[in-house]
Amino acid sequence: VISAEQKGYIARIWEVSHPSGETRKLSHDSHNYQSISLTADGRSMVAARAEQESHVWVMPSEDTSQAKQLTDGFNKYDGVFSIGWQQNDKIIYEAMPDEKGEFWTIDAAGGGHQKIVADVSHTAASPDGNYLVFTDEVAVGEGLFRLKVGDGERKRLTRGKDLWPTFSPDGRWIIFNRFAEDVALLKVSIDGGEAIKLTNFPGLP
């Protein structure tokens, strides 16, 4: 069978024993597999492997010929889940090497590549670049966390299945989706406190 691990993004090939249900991973690389087929005797297998290449690029809006690639590598999902241009001419983006979420920053000119935080997902950066908000993949209890970029101070902002945060233009509020008995948009202050419900939709999407 082909399946991704819990909290994983990469679809790998697995063997499932019948009737015990025991599983054994057969592919261990960082590529996605999309379909498999076995020979009649079950001794050989053919599989289709998808290799994704995604990079961060910059270019002037009026001249595509000046497009410049800033990142490289395969299956890192650079910028696919989150990307932003900061006021200090730095680009901040999420990457997923080996299915582990990381937040990186790089100068718009191509230098100063730096990892800010690891083991995160559903990331967002404040307009001034001073704060990151994310889901901490190793924390006890679901919720959103805030990281102060300058000194690494970390603070829990919410408790719940809270995803897809984004900042208000002034950087004072984080708007996010909460998945519970219903799905809703909420906002919480960058300083923390009680989250305020903005919308209400019955059921889950």
PDB file of C-alpha atoms in Angstrom:
ATOM      1  CA  VAL A   1       0.000   0.000   0.000  1.00  0.00           C
ATOM      2  CA  ILE A   2       0.966   3.670  -0.290  1.00  0.00           C
ATOM      3  CA  SER A   3       0.419   5.859   2.739  1.00  0.00           C
ATOM      4  CA  ALA A   4       1.874   8.829   4.624  1.00  0.00           C
ATOM      5  CA  GLU A   5       2.800   8.534   8.284  1.00  0.00           C
ATOM      6  CA  GLN A   6       0.785  10.378  10.905  1.00  0.00           C
ATOM      7  CA  LYS A   7       1.521  14.149  10.606  1.00  0.00           C
ATOM      8  CA  GLY A   8       3.583  13.322   7.518  1.00  0.00           C
ATOM      9  CA  TYR A   9       3.406  14.651   3.962  1.00  0.00           C
ATOM     10  CA  ILE A  10       5.412  12.046   2.060  1.00  0.00           C
ATOM     11  CA  ALA A  11       3.546   9.031   0.663  1.00  0.00           C
ATOM     12  CA  ARG A  12       5.736   5.957   1.049  1.00  0.00           C
ATOM     13  CA  ILE A  13       5.378   2.278   0.160  1.00  0.00           C
ATOM     14  CA  TRP A  14       4.364  -0.053   2.988  1.00  0.00           C
ATOM     15  CA  GLU A  15       3.841  -3.777   3.369  1.00  0.00           C
ATOM     16  CA  VAL A  16       0.786  -4.833   5.378  1.00  0.00           C
ATOM     17  CA  SER A  17       0.635  -8.419   6.611  1.00  0.00           C
ATOM     18  CA  HIS A  18      -2.691 -10.242   6.494  1.00  0.00           C
ATOM     19  CA  PRO A  19      -4.481 -11.000   8.763  1.00  0.00           C
ATOM     20  CA  SER A  20      -2.233  -9.594  11.538  1.00  0.00           C
ATOM     21  CA  GLY A  21      -2.206  -6.053  10.147  1.00  0.00           C
ATOM     22  CA  GLU A  22       1.491  -5.583  10.933  1.00  0.00           C
ATOM     23  CA  THR A  23       3.154  -2.919   8.795  1.00  0.00           C
ATOM     24  CA  ARG A  24       6.673  -2.541   7.422  1.00  0.00           C
ATOM     25  CA  LYS A  25       7.986   0.498   5.563  1.00  0.00           C
ATOM     26  CA  LEU A  26       9.598  -0.441   2.231  1.00  0.00           C
ATOM     27  CA  SER A  27      10.659   2.977   0.895  1.00  0.00           C
ATOM     28  CA  HIS A  28      12.829   5.207   3.057  1.00  0.00           C
ATOM     29  CA  ASP A  29      13.775   8.070   0.748  1.00  0.00           C
ATOM     30  CA  SER A  30      12.232  11.551   0.676  1.00  0.00           C
ATOM     31  CA  HIS A  31      10.187  11.030  -2.504  1.00  0.00           C
ATOM     32  CA  ASN A  32       6.427  10.603  -2.898  1.00  0.00           C
ATOM     33  CA  TYR A  33       5.089   7.380  -4.431  1.00  0.00           C
ATOM     34  CA  GLN A  34       1.759   7.568  -6.212  1.00  0.00           C
ATOM     35  CA  SER A  35       0.916   4.070  -7.486  1.00  0.00           C
ATOM     36  CA  ILE A  36       2.241   0.512  -7.259  1.00  0.00           C
ATOM     37  CA  SER A  37       1.607  -2.837  -8.902  1.00  0.00           C
ATOM     38  CA  LEU A  38       2.835  -6.381  -8.145  1.00  0.00           C
ATOM     39  CA  THR A  39       3.664  -9.268 -10.410  1.00  0.00           C
ATOM     40  CA  ALA A  40       1.362 -12.300 -10.229  1.00  0.00           C
ATOM     41  CA  ASP A  41       3.778 -14.180  -7.953  1.00  0.00           C
ATOM     42  CA  GLY A  42       4.198 -11.149  -5.665  1.00  0.00           C
ATOM     43  CA  ARG A  43       8.010 -11.224  -5.959  1.00  0.00           C
ATOM     44  CA  SER A  44       8.501  -7.988  -7.913  1.00  0.00           C
ATOM     45  CA  MET A  45       6.919  -4.555  -7.780  1.00  0.00           C
ATOM     46  CA  VAL A  46       6.769  -1.477  -9.997  1.00  0.00           C
ATOM     47  CA  ALA A  47       6.035   1.970  -8.581  1.00  0.00           C
ATOM     48  CA  ALA A  48       5.644   5.546  -9.838  1.00  0.00           C
ATOM     49  CA  ARG A  49       7.767   8.060  -7.912  1.00  0.00           C
ATOM     50  CA  ALA A  50       7.072  11.807  -7.902  1.00  0.00           C
ATOM     51  CA  GLU A  51      10.003  14.134  -7.342  1.00  0.00           C
ATOM     52  CA  GLN A  52       9.050  17.675  -6.365  1.00  0.00           C
ATOM     53  CA  GLU A  53      11.321  20.655  -6.860  1.00  0.00           C
ATOM     54  CA  SER A  54      10.140  23.947  -5.349  1.00  0.00           C
ATOM     55  CA  HIS A  55      12.324  26.991  -4.766  1.00  0.00           C
ATOM     56  CA  VAL A  56      12.060  30.583  -3.629  1.00  0.00           C
ATOM     57  CA  TRP A  57      12.585  33.116  -6.439  1.00  0.00           C
ATOM     58  CA  VAL A  58      12.587  36.926  -6.612  1.00  0.00           C
ATOM     59  CA  MET A  59      12.134  39.239  -9.569  1.00  0.00           C
ATOM     60  CA  PRO A  60      11.096  42.809 -10.375  1.00  0.00           C
ATOM     61  CA  SER A  61       7.382  42.937 -11.122  1.00  0.00           C
ATOM     62  CA  GLU A  62       8.028  44.572 -14.491  1.00  0.00           C
ATOM     63  CA  ASP A  63      10.897  42.370 -15.761  1.00  0.00           C
ATOM     64  CA  THR A  64      10.638  38.571 -15.574  1.00  0.00           C
ATOM     65  CA  SER A  65      14.034  38.214 -17.281  1.00  0.00           C
ATOM     66  CA  GLN A  66      15.662  39.272 -13.993  1.00  0.00           C
ATOM     67  CA  ALA A  67      14.130  36.402 -11.986  1.00  0.00           C
ATOM     68  CA  LYS A  68      16.666  34.991  -9.515  1.00  0.00           C
ATOM     69  CA  GLN A  69      16.502  31.639  -7.698  1.00  0.00           C
ATOM     70  CA  LEU A  70      17.348  31.915  -3.992  1.00  0.00           C
ATOM     71  CA  THR A  71      17.013  28.325  -2.698  1.00  0.00           C
ATOM     72  CA  ASP A  72      17.783  24.877  -4.081  1.00  0.00           C
ATOM     73  CA  GLY A  73      17.428  21.179  -3.280  1.00  0.00           C
ATOM     74  CA  PHE A  74      14.710  18.558  -3.812  1.00  0.00           C
ATOM     75  CA  ASN A  75      11.595  17.676  -1.803  1.00  0.00           C
ATOM     76  CA  LYS A  76      12.015  20.522   0.694  1.00  0.00           C
ATOM     77  CA  TYR A  77       8.762  22.284  -0.268  1.00  0.00           C
ATOM     78  CA  ASP A  78      10.511  25.679  -0.014  1.00  0.00           C
ATOM     79  CA  GLY A  79       7.834  28.346   0.411  1.00  0.00           C
ATOM     80  CA  VAL A  80       4.940  26.043  -0.515  1.00  0.00           C
ATOM     81  CA  PHE A  81       3.153  26.323   2.839  1.00  0.00           C
ATOM     82  CA  SER A  82       4.209  29.819   3.919  1.00  0.00           C
ATOM     83  CA  ILE A  83       6.227  32.700   2.478  1.00  0.00           C
ATOM     84  CA  GLY A  84       6.447  36.435   3.155  1.00  0.00           C
ATOM     85  CA  TRP A  85       8.477  39.516   2.266  1.00  0.00           C
ATOM     86  CA  GLN A  86       9.563  41.421   5.374  1.00  0.00           C
ATOM     87  CA  GLN A  87      10.116  45.152   5.795  1.00  0.00           C
ATOM     88  CA  ASN A  88      13.891  44.689   6.133  1.00  0.00           C
ATOM     89  CA  ASP A  89      14.128  43.154   2.628  1.00  0.00           C
ATOM     90  CA  LYS A  90      14.304  39.642   4.007  1.00  0.00           C
ATOM     91  CA  ILE A  91      12.188  36.772   2.759  1.00  0.00           C
ATOM     92  CA  ILE A  92      10.900  34.360   5.370  1.00  0.00           C
ATOM     93  CA  TYR A  93       9.507  30.973   4.364  1.00  0.00           C
ATOM     94  CA  GLU A  94       8.578  27.511   5.585  1.00  0.00           C
ATOM     95  CA  ALA A  95      10.425  24.418   4.368  1.00  0.00           C
ATOM     96  CA  MET A  96       9.766  20.718   4.970  1.00  0.00           C
ATOM     97  CA  PRO A  97      13.015  18.733   4.652  1.00  0.00           C
ATOM     98  CA  ASP A  98      12.391  15.104   5.674  1.00  0.00           C
ATOM     99  CA  GLU A  99       8.800  16.057   6.643  1.00  0.00           C
ATOM    100  CA  LYS A 100      10.012  18.264   9.513  1.00  0.00           C
ATOM    101  CA  GLY A 101       8.710  21.813   9.339  1.00  0.00           C
ATOM    102  CA  GLU A 102      11.299  24.589   9.570  1.00  0.00           C
ATOM    103  CA  PHE A 103      11.191  28.385   9.253  1.00  0.00           C
ATOM    104  CA  TRP A 104      14.009  30.016   7.287  1.00  0.00           C
ATOM    105  CA  THR A 105      14.964  33.557   6.349  1.00  0.00           C
ATOM    106  CA  ILE A 106      17.055  34.746   3.409  1.00  0.00           C
ATOM    107  CA  ASP A 107      18.043  38.178   2.092  1.00  0.00           C
ATOM    108  CA  ALA A 108      16.166  39.239  -1.033  1.00  0.00           C
ATOM    109  CA  ALA A 109      19.585  39.592  -2.669  1.00  0.00           C
ATOM    110  CA  GLY A 110      20.318  35.920  -1.946  1.00  0.00           C
ATOM    111  CA  GLY A 111      22.619  35.986   1.104  1.00  0.00           C
ATOM    112  CA  GLY A 112      22.135  35.520   4.833  1.00  0.00           C
ATOM    113  CA  HIS A 113      20.355  32.147   4.669  1.00  0.00           C
ATOM    114  CA  GLN A 114      19.403  31.243   8.254  1.00  0.00           C
ATOM    115  CA  LYS A 115      17.144  28.713   9.992  1.00  0.00           C
ATOM    116  CA  ILE A 116      14.998  30.413  12.651  1.00  0.00           C
ATOM    117  CA  VAL A 117      13.068  27.525  14.222  1.00  0.00           C
ATOM    118  CA  ALA A 118      12.458  23.800  13.596  1.00  0.00           C
ATOM    119  CA  ASP A 119       9.667  21.287  14.267  1.00  0.00           C
ATOM    120  CA  VAL A 120       6.909  23.739  13.341  1.00  0.00           C
ATOM    121  CA  SER A 121       4.063  23.939  10.832  1.00  0.00           C
ATOM    122  CA  HIS A 122       1.268  26.336   9.802  1.00  0.00           C
ATOM    123  CA  THR A 123       3.654  29.260  10.110  1.00  0.00           C
ATOM    124  CA  ALA A 124       3.204  33.018   9.698  1.00  0.00           C
ATOM    125  CA  ALA A 125       5.510  36.007  10.182  1.00  0.00           C
ATOM    126  CA  SER A 126       4.577  39.473  11.424  1.00  0.00           C
ATOM    127  CA  PRO A 127       4.943  42.288   8.870  1.00  0.00           C
ATOM    128  CA  ASP A 128       7.972  43.718  10.703  1.00  0.00           C
ATOM    129  CA  GLY A 129       9.635  40.280  10.957  1.00  0.00           C
ATOM    130  CA  ASN A 130       9.883  40.452  14.761  1.00  0.00           C
ATOM    131  CA  TYR A 131       7.490  37.579  15.511  1.00  0.00           C
ATOM    132  CA  LEU A 132       6.674  34.147  14.147  1.00  0.00           C
ATOM    133  CA  VAL A 133       3.450  32.298  14.898  1.00  0.00           C
ATOM    134  CA  PHE A 134       3.156  28.552  14.327  1.00  0.00           C
ATOM    135  CA  THR A 135       1.944  25.166  15.472  1.00  0.00           C
ATOM    136  CA  ASP A 136       4.650  23.475  17.550  1.00  0.00           C
ATOM    137  CA  GLU A 137       4.876  19.857  16.388  1.00  0.00           C
ATOM    138  CA  VAL A 138       6.518  18.607  19.602  1.00  0.00           C
ATOM    139  CA  ALA A 139       4.578  20.638  22.177  1.00  0.00           C
ATOM    140  CA  VAL A 140       2.150  18.991  24.581  1.00  0.00           C
ATOM    141  CA  GLY A 141      -1.325  20.145  23.615  1.00  0.00           C
ATOM    142  CA  GLU A 142      -2.512  21.701  20.362  1.00  0.00           C
ATOM    143  CA  GLY A 143      -2.472  25.443  19.829  1.00  0.00           C
ATOM    144  CA  LEU A 144      -0.578  28.367  18.359  1.00  0.00           C
ATOM    145  CA  PHE A 145       2.751  29.637  19.673  1.00  0.00           C
ATOM    146  CA  ARG A 146       4.582  32.929  19.240  1.00  0.00           C
ATOM    147  CA  LEU A 147       8.343  33.221  18.826  1.00  0.00           C
ATOM    148  CA  LYS A 148      10.197  36.511  19.245  1.00  0.00           C
ATOM    149  CA  VAL A 149      12.875  36.375  16.558  1.00  0.00           C
ATOM    150  CA  GLY A 150      15.393  38.592  18.356  1.00  0.00           C
ATOM    151  CA  ASP A 151      15.787  36.602  21.575  1.00  0.00           C
ATOM    152  CA  GLY A 152      13.955  33.314  20.892  1.00  0.00           C
ATOM    153  CA  GLU A 153      11.309  33.908  23.564  1.00  0.00           C
ATOM    154  CA  ARG A 154       8.416  31.494  23.037  1.00  0.00           C
ATOM    155  CA  LYS A 155       4.842  32.002  24.269  1.00  0.00           C
ATOM    156  CA  ARG A 156       1.687  29.922  23.884  1.00  0.00           C
ATOM    157  CA  LEU A 157      -1.174  31.985  22.433  1.00  0.00           C
ATOM    158  CA  THR A 158      -4.051  29.492  22.081  1.00  0.00           C
ATOM    159  CA  ARG A 159      -5.196  26.010  23.015  1.00  0.00           C
ATOM    160  CA  GLY A 160      -7.147  24.078  20.419  1.00  0.00           C
ATOM    161  CA  LYS A 161      -6.895  22.697  16.910  1.00  0.00           C
ATOM    162  CA  ASP A 162      -5.845  26.080  15.532  1.00  0.00           C
ATOM    163  CA  LEU A 163      -4.365  26.237  12.026  1.00  0.00           C
ATOM    164  CA  TRP A 164      -3.491  28.612   9.162  1.00  0.00           C
ATOM    165  CA  PRO A 165      -2.570  31.748  11.134  1.00  0.00           C
ATOM    166  CA  THR A 166      -2.083  35.096   9.420  1.00  0.00           C
ATOM    167  CA  PHE A 167      -1.256  38.557  10.753  1.00  0.00           C
ATOM    168  CA  SER A 168      -3.319  41.719  10.532  1.00  0.00           C
ATOM    169  CA  PRO A 169      -1.545  44.483   8.537  1.00  0.00           C
ATOM    170  CA  ASP A 170      -0.522  46.289  11.739  1.00  0.00           C
ATOM    171  CA  GLY A 171       0.900  43.064  13.252  1.00  0.00           C
ATOM    172  CA  ARG A 172      -1.223  43.338  16.408  1.00  0.00           C
ATOM    173  CA  TRP A 173      -3.604  40.419  15.725  1.00  0.00           C
ATOM    174  CA  ILE A 174      -3.336  36.831  14.498  1.00  0.00           C
ATOM    175  CA  ILE A 175      -6.349  35.486  12.594  1.00  0.00           C
ATOM    176  CA  PHE A 176      -6.660  31.688  12.394  1.00  0.00           C
ATOM    177  CA  ASN A 177      -8.985  28.733  11.789  1.00  0.00           C
ATOM    178  CA  ARG A 178     -10.189  26.695  14.756  1.00  0.00           C
ATOM    179  CA  PHE A 179     -11.517  23.199  14.098  1.00  0.00           C
ATOM    180  CA  ALA A 180     -13.840  21.910  16.847  1.00  0.00           C
ATOM    181  CA  GLU A 181     -17.518  20.908  16.684  1.00  0.00           C
ATOM    182  CA  ASP A 182     -17.726  23.593  14.031  1.00  0.00           C
ATOM    183  CA  VAL A 183     -15.097  25.494  12.059  1.00  0.00           C
ATOM    184  CA  ALA A 184     -14.601  29.199  12.672  1.00  0.00           C
ATOM    185  CA  LEU A 185     -12.286  32.155  12.210  1.00  0.00           C
ATOM    186  CA  LEU A 186     -10.887  33.613  15.416  1.00  0.00           C
ATOM    187  CA  LYS A 187      -8.377  36.299  16.306  1.00  0.00           C
ATOM    188  CA  VAL A 188      -5.969  36.606  19.214  1.00  0.00           C
ATOM    189  CA  SER A 189      -3.651  39.415  20.248  1.00  0.00           C
ATOM    190  CA  ILE A 190       0.074  39.079  19.556  1.00  0.00           C
ATOM    191  CA  ASP A 191       0.438  39.527  23.326  1.00  0.00           C
ATOM    192  CA  GLY A 192      -1.906  36.618  24.075  1.00  0.00           C
ATOM    193  CA  GLY A 193      -5.183  36.608  25.970  1.00  0.00           C
ATOM    194  CA  GLU A 194      -8.624  35.299  25.122  1.00  0.00           C
ATOM    195  CA  ALA A 195      -9.269  34.455  21.470  1.00  0.00           C
ATOM    196  CA  ILE A 196     -12.237  36.258  19.910  1.00  0.00           C
ATOM    197  CA  LYS A 197     -14.575  34.358  17.611  1.00  0.00           C
ATOM    198  CA  LEU A 198     -15.255  36.131  14.313  1.00  0.00           C
ATOM    199  CA  THR A 199     -17.378  33.648  12.358  1.00  0.00           C
ATOM    200  CA  ASN A 200     -19.305  30.448  12.854  1.00  0.00           C
ATOM    201  CA  PHE A 201     -19.983  27.707  10.292  1.00  0.00           C
ATOM    202  CA  PRO A 202     -21.835  24.491  11.243  1.00  0.00           C
ATOM    203  CA  GLY A 203     -19.924  21.275  10.703  1.00  0.00           C
ATOM    204  CA  LEU A 204     -16.447  20.696   9.350  1.00  0.00           C
ATOM    205  CA  PRO A 205     -15.301  21.331   5.753  1.00  0.00           C
TER     206      PRO A 205
END
